[in-house]
Short mmCIF file of C-alpha atoms and ligand atoms in Angstrom, two decimals:
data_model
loop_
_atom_site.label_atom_id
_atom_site.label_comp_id
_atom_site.label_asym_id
_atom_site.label_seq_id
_atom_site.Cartn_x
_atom_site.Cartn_y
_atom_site.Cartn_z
CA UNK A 15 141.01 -104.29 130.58
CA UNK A 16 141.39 -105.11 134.65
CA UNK A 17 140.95 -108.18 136.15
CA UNK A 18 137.49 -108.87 136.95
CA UNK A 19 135.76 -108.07 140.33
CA UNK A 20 133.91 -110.34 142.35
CA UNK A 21 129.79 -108.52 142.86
CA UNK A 22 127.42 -110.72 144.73
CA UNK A 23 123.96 -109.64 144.79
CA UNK A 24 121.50 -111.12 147.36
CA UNK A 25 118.13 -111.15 146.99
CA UNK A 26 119.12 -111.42 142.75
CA UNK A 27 115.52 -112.74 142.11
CA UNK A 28 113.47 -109.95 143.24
CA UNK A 29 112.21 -106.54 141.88
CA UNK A 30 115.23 -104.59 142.77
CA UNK A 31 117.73 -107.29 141.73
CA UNK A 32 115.57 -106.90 138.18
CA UNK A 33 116.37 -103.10 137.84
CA UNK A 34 120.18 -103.38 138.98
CA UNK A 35 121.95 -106.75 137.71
CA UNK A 36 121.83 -105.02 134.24
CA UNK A 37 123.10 -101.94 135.32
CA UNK A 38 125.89 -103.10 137.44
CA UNK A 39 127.00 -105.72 134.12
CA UNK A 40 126.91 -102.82 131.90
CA UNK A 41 129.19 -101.09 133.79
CA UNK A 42 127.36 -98.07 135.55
CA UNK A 43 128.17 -99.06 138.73
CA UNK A 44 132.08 -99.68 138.33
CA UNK A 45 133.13 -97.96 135.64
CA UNK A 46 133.10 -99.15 131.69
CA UNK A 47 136.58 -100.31 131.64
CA UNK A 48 136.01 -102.96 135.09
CA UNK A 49 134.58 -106.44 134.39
CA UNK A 50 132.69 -107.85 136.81
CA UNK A 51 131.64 -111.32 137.89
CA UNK A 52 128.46 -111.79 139.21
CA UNK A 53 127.43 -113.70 142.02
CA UNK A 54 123.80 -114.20 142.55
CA UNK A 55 122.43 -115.73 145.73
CA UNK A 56 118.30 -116.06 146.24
CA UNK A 57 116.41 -118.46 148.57
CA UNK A 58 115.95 -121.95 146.88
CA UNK A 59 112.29 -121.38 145.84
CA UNK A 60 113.50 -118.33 143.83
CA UNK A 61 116.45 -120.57 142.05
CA UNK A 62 114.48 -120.90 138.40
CA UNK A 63 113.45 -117.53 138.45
CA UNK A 64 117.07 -116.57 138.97
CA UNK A 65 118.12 -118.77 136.03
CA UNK A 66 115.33 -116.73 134.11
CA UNK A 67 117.46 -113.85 134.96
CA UNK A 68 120.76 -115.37 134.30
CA UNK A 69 119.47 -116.29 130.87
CA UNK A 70 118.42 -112.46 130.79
CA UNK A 71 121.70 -111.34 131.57
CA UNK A 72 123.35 -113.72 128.86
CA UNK A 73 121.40 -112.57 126.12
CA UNK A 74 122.80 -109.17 126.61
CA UNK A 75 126.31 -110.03 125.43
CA UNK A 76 127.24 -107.33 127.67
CA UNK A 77 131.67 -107.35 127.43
CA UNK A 78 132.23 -106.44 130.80
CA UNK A 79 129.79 -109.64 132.28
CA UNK A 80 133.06 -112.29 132.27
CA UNK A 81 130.67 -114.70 134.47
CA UNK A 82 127.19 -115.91 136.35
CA UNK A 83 126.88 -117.60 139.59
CA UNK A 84 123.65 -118.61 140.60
CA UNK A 85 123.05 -119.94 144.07
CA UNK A 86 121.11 -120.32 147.58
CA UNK A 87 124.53 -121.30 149.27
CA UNK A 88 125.55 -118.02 150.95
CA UNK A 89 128.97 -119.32 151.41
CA UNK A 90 128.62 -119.82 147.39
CA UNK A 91 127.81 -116.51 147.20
CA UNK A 92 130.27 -114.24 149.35
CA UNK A 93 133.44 -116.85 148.21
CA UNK A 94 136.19 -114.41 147.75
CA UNK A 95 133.83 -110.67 146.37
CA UNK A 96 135.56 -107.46 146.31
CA UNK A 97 131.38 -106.15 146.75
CA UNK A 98 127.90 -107.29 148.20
CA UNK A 99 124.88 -105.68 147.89
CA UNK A 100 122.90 -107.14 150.42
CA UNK A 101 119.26 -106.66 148.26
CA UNK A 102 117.42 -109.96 149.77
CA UNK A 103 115.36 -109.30 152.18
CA UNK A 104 111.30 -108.90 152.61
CA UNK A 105 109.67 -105.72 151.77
CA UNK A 106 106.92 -104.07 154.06
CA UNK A 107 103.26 -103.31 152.60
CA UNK A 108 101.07 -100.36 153.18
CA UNK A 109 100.47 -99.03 156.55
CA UNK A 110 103.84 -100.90 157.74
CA UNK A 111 106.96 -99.18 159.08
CA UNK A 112 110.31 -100.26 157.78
CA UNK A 113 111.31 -101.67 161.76
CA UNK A 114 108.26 -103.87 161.42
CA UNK A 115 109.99 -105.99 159.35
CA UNK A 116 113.00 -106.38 161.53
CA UNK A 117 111.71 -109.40 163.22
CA UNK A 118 111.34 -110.61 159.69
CA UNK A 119 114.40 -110.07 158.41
CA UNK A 120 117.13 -109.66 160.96
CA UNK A 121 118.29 -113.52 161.14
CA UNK A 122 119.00 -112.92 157.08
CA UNK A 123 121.76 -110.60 157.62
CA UNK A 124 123.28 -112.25 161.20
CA UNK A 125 123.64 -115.61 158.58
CA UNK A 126 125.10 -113.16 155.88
CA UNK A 127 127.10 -111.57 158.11
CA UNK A 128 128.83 -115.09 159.36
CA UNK A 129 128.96 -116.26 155.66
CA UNK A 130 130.59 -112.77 154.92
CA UNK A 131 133.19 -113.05 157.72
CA UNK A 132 134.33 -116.77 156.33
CA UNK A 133 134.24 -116.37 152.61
CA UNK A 134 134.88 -112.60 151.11
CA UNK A 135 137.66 -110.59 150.29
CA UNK A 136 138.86 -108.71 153.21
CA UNK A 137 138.44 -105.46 151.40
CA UNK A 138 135.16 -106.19 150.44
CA UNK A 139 132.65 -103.31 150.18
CA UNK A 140 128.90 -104.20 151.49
CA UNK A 141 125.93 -102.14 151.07
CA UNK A 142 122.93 -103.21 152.55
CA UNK A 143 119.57 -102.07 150.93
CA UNK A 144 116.58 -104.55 152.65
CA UNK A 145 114.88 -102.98 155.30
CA UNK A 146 115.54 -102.20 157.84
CA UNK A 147 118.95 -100.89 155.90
CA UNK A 148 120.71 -99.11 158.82
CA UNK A 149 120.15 -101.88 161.48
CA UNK A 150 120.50 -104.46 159.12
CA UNK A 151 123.82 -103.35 158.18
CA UNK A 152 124.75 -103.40 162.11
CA UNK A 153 123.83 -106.98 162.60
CA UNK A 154 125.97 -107.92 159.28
CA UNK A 155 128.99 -106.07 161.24
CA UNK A 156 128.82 -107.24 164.43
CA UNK A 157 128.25 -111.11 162.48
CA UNK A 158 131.73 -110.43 160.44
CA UNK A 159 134.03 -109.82 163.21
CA UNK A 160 137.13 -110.46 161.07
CA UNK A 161 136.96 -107.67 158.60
CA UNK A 162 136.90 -103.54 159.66
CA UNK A 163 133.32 -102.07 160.42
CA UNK A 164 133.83 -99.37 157.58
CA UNK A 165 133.03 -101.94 155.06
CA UNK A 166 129.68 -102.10 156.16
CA UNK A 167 127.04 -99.47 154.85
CA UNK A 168 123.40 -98.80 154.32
CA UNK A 169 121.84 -96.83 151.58
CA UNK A 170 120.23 -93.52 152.28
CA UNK A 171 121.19 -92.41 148.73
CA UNK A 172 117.34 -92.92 147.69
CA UNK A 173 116.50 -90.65 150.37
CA UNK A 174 119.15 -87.91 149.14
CA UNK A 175 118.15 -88.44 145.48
CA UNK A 176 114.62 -87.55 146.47
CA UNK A 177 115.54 -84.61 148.68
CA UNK A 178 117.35 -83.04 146.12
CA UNK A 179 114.42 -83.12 143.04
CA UNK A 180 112.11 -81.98 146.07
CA UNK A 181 114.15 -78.67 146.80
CA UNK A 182 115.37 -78.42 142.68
CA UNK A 183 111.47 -78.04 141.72
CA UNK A 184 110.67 -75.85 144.38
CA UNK A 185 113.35 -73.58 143.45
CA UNK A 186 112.74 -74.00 139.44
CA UNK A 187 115.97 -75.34 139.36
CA UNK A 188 117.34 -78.55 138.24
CA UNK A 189 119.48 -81.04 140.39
CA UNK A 190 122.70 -79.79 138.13
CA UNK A 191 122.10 -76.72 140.54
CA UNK A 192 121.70 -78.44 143.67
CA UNK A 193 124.96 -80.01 145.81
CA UNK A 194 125.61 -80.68 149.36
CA UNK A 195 122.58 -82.46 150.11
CA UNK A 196 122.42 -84.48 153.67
CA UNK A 197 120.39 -87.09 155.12
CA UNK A 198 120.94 -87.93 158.76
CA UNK A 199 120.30 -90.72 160.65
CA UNK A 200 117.87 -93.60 159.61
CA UNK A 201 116.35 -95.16 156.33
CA UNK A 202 113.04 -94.57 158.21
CA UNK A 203 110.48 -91.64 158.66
CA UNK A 204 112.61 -90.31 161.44
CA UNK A 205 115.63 -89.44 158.92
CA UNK A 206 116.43 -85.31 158.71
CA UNK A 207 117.38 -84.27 155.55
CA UNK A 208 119.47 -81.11 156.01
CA UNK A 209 118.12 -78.04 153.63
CA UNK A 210 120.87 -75.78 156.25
CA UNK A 211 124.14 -77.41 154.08
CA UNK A 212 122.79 -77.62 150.92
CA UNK A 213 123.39 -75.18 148.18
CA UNK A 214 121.18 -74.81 144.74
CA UNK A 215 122.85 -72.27 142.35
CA UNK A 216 125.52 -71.07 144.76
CA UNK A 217 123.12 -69.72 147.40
CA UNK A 218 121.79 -71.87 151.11
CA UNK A 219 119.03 -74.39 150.11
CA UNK A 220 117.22 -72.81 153.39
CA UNK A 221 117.24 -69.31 152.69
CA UNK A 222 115.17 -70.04 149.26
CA UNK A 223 112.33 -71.47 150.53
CA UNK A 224 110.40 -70.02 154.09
CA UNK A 225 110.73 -72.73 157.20
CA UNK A 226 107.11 -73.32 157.09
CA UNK A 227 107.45 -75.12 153.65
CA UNK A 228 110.43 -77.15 154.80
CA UNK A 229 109.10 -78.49 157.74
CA UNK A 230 105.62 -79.28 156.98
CA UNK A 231 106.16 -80.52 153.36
CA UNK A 232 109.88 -81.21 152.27
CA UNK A 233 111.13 -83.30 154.94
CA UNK A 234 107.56 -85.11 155.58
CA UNK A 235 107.27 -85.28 152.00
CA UNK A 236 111.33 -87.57 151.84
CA UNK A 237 110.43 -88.99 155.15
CA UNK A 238 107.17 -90.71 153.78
CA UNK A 239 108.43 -90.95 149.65
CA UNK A 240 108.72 -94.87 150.38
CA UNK A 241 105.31 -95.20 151.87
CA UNK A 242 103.77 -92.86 149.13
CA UNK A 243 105.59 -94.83 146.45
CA UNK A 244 104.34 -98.28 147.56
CA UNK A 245 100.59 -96.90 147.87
CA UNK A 246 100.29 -95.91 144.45
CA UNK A 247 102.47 -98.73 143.42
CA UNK A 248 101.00 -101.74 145.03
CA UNK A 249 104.53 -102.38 145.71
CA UNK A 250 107.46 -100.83 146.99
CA UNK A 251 110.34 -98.40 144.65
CA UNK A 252 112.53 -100.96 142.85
CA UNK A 253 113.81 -98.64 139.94
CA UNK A 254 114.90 -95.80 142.01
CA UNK A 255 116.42 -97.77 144.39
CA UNK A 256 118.64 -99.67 142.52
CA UNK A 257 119.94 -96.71 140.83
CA UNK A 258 120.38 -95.03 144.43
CA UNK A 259 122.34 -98.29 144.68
CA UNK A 260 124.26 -97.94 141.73
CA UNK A 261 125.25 -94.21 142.41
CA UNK A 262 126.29 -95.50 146.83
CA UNK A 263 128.93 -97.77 145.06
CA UNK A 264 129.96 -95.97 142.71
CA UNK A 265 130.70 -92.99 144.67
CA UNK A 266 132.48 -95.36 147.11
CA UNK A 267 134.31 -97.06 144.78
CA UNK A 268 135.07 -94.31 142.12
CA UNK A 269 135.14 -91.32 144.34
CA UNK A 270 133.00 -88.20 145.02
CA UNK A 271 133.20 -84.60 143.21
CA UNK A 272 134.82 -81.50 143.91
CA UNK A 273 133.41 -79.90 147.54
CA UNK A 274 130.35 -82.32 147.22
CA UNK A 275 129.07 -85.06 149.38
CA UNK A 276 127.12 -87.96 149.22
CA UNK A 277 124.78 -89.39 152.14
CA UNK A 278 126.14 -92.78 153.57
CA UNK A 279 124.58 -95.12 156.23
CA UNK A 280 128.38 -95.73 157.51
CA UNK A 281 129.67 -96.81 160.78
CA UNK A 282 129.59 -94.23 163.59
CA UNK A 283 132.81 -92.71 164.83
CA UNK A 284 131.07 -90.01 167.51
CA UNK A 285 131.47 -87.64 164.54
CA UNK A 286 128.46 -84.74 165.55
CA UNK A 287 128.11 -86.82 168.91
CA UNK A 288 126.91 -90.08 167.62
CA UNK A 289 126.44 -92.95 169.28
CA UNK A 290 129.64 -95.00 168.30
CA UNK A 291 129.29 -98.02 166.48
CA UNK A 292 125.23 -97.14 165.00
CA UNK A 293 125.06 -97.50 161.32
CA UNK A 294 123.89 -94.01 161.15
CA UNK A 295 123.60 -91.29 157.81
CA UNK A 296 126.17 -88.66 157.42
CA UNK A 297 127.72 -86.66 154.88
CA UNK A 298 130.52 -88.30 153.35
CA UNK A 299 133.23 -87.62 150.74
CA UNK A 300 134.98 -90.69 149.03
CA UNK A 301 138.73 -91.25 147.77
CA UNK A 302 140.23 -93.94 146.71
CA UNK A 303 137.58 -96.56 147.74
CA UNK A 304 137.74 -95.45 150.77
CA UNK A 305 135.13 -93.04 152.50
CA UNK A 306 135.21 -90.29 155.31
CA UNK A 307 132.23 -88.61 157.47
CA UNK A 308 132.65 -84.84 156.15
CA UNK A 309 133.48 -82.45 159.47
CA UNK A 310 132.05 -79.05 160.32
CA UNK A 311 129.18 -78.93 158.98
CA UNK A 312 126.70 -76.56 160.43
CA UNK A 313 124.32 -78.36 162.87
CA UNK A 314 122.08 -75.54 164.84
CA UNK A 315 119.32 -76.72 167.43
CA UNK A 316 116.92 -77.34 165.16
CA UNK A 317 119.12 -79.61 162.96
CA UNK A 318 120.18 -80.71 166.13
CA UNK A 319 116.91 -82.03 168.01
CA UNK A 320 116.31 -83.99 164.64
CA UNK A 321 119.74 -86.24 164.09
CA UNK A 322 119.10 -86.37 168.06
CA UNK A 323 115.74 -88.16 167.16
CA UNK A 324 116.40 -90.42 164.28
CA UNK A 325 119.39 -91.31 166.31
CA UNK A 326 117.21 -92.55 169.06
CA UNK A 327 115.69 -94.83 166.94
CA UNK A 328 118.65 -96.07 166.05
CA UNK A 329 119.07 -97.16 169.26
CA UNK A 330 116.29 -98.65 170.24
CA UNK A 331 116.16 -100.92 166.74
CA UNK A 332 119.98 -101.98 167.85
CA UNK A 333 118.67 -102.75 171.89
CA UNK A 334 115.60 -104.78 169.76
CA UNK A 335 117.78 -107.16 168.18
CA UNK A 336 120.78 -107.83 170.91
CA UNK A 337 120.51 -111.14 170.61
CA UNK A 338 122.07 -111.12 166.97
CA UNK A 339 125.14 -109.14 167.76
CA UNK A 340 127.35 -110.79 169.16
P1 NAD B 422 111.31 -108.57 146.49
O1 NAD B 422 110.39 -109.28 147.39
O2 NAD B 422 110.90 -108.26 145.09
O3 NAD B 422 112.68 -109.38 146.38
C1 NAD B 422 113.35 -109.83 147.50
C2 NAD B 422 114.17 -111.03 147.06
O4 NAD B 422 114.96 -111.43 148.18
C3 NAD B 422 113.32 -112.23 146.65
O5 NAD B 422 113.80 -112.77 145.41
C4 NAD B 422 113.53 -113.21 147.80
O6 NAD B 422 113.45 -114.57 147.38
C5 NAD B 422 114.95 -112.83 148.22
N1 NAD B 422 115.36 -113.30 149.55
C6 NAD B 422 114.60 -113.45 150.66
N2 NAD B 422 115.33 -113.97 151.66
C7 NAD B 422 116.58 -114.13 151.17
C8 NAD B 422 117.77 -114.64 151.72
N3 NAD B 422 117.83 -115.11 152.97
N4 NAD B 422 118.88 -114.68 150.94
C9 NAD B 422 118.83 -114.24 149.67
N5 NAD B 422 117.72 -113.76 149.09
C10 NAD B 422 116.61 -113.70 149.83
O7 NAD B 422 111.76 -107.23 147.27
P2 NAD B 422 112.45 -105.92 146.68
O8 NAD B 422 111.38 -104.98 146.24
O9 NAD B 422 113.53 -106.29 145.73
O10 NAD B 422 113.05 -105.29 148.03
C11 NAD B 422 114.09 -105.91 148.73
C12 NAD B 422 114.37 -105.16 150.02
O11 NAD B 422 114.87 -103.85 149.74
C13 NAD B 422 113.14 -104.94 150.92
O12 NAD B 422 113.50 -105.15 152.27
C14 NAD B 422 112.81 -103.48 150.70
O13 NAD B 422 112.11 -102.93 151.78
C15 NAD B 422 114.20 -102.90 150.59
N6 NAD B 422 114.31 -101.56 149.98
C16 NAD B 422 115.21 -100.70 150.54
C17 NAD B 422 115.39 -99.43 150.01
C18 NAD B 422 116.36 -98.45 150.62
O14 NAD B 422 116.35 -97.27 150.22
N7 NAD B 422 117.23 -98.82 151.55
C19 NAD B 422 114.64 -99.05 148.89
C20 NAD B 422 113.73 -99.96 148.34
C21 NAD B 422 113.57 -101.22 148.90
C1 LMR B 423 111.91 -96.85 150.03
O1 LMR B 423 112.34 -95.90 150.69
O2 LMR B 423 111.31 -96.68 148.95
C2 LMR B 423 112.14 -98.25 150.52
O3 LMR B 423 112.78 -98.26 151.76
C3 LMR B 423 110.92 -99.08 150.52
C4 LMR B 423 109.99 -98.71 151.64
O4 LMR B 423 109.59 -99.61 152.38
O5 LMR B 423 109.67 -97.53 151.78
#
């Protein structure tokens, strides 16, 4: 067995924390030969709910769970973890976009960010999931000056796990067939998922379905899946996310397959004439816990005018909350 890895999850209370705490202790997430520790930090209201789920997570006798913290101290809960998953955070309701709850939720991650920067492991892998992901993920960088801005990623792996069932049942195939999916940009309804790059059975995602289709139903149909899921709902996708989150570390920590790529919120380098520093969606391949923005990919004007868009937005949530970056 290895030593045991320090995994805080914020936000450990809520529906999302619900679907992935048991997952991550069973060992999906790491692998079934990693023990974990887990961390668990909530707001103080939400502290005997959280025991609830410590209890929970007891009576699973699960052998890779070697311990529980429970707490509302965030420099409790980043002391010395190898990964965060940076759940907590308020969810929006129908008729809201995900950047209406920045002014919610921004202050969270700055104070995460700082509590971050003083307590964790320097190598310490951070995905953030509340909303707005991408932007919220900035403001925890810019807050943890001390540690390298690759750490820091959002989770557009919901949005890639969607996109690929999408084009698999159009094309009567399963997601087996389908690889080399991409989401660009944003966690938001400006986000381009990229049927150019992706191949189902060997042959171009594009050429199997006629451009009508893709751009009046495919990528609206990803773009709104959040909003669709939370009006038949009542709430919004807790399940599917915290698998997406399960499969982002994973594939960071374990590695990618073959030729494929995953779709990362990660730290822009100008790669495809980025904005530098945006927490923006490309396709990436992972190695040895560490993860790279995949090069030379086709981008045409259509693809193009789209990462140009969601980009945009990008920018505009980053200018909206200056005042946490420091
Ligand atoms: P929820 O309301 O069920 O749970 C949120 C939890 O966070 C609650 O227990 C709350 O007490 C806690 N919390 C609030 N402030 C906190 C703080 N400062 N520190 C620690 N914990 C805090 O919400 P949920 O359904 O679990 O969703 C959580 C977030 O994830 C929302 O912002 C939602 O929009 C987002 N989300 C993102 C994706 C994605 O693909 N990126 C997918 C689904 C949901
Ligand atoms: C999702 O994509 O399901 C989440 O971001 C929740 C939401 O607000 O849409």
């Amino acid at each position: 067995m290895k030593t045991p890895v320090r995994v805080t999850v914020t936000g450990a209370a809520g529906q999302i924390g619900y679907a992935l705490l048991f997952r991550i202790a069973s060992g999906s997430m790491l692998g079934d030969d990693q023990p974990v520790i887990l961390q668990l930090l909530d707001i103080t209201p939400a502290m005997e709910a959280l025991q609830g789920v410590k209890m929970e997570l007891e009576d699973c006798a699960f052998p890779l769970l070697s311990d529980i913290i429970c707490t509302d101290d965030p420099n409790v809960g980043f002391k010395d973890t190898d990964y965060a998953l940076l759940v907590g955070a308020r969810p929006r309701g129908p008729g809201m976009e995900r950047k209406d709850l920045l002014e919610a939720n921004a202050a969270i991650f700055s104070v995460q960010g700082k509590a971050i920067n003083d307590n964790a492991s320097r190598d310490i892998k951070v995905l953030v999931v509340g909303n707005p992901a991408n932007t919220n993920a900035l403001i925890t960088q810019r807050n943890a000056p001390d540690i390298d801005p690759r750490n820091f990623t959002a989770m557009t792996r919901l949005d890639h796990n969607r996109a690929m069932t999408q084009i698999a049942q159009k094309t009567g195939k399963t997601v087996n067939d389908v690889s080399n999916m991409t989401i660009w940009g944003n966690h938001s309804a400006t986000q381009y998922p990229d049927l150019f790059n992706t191949r189902v059975a060997g042959e171009t995602a594009i050429n199997l379905v006629d451009q009508e289709w893709y751009e009046s139903e495919f990528i609206p149909v990803v773009q709104q899946r959040g909003a669709a899921i939370i009006k038949a709902r009542g709430a919004s996708s807790a399940a599917s996310a915290a698998n997406a989150a399960i499969d982002h570390m994973r594939s960071w920590a374990l590695g990618t397959e073959g030729d494929d790529w995953v779709s990362m919120g990660v730290y822009s380098d100008g790669s495809y004439g980025i904005t530098e520093g945006l927490i923006y969606s490309f396709p990436c391949r992972c190695e040895n816990g560490d993860w790279s923005i995949v090069q030379g990919v086709e981008v045409g004007d259509f693809s193009q005018a789209k990462m140009t868009a969601t980009e945009q937005e990008l920018v505009e949530e980053r200018d909206a909350v200056q005042h946490l970056l420091p």
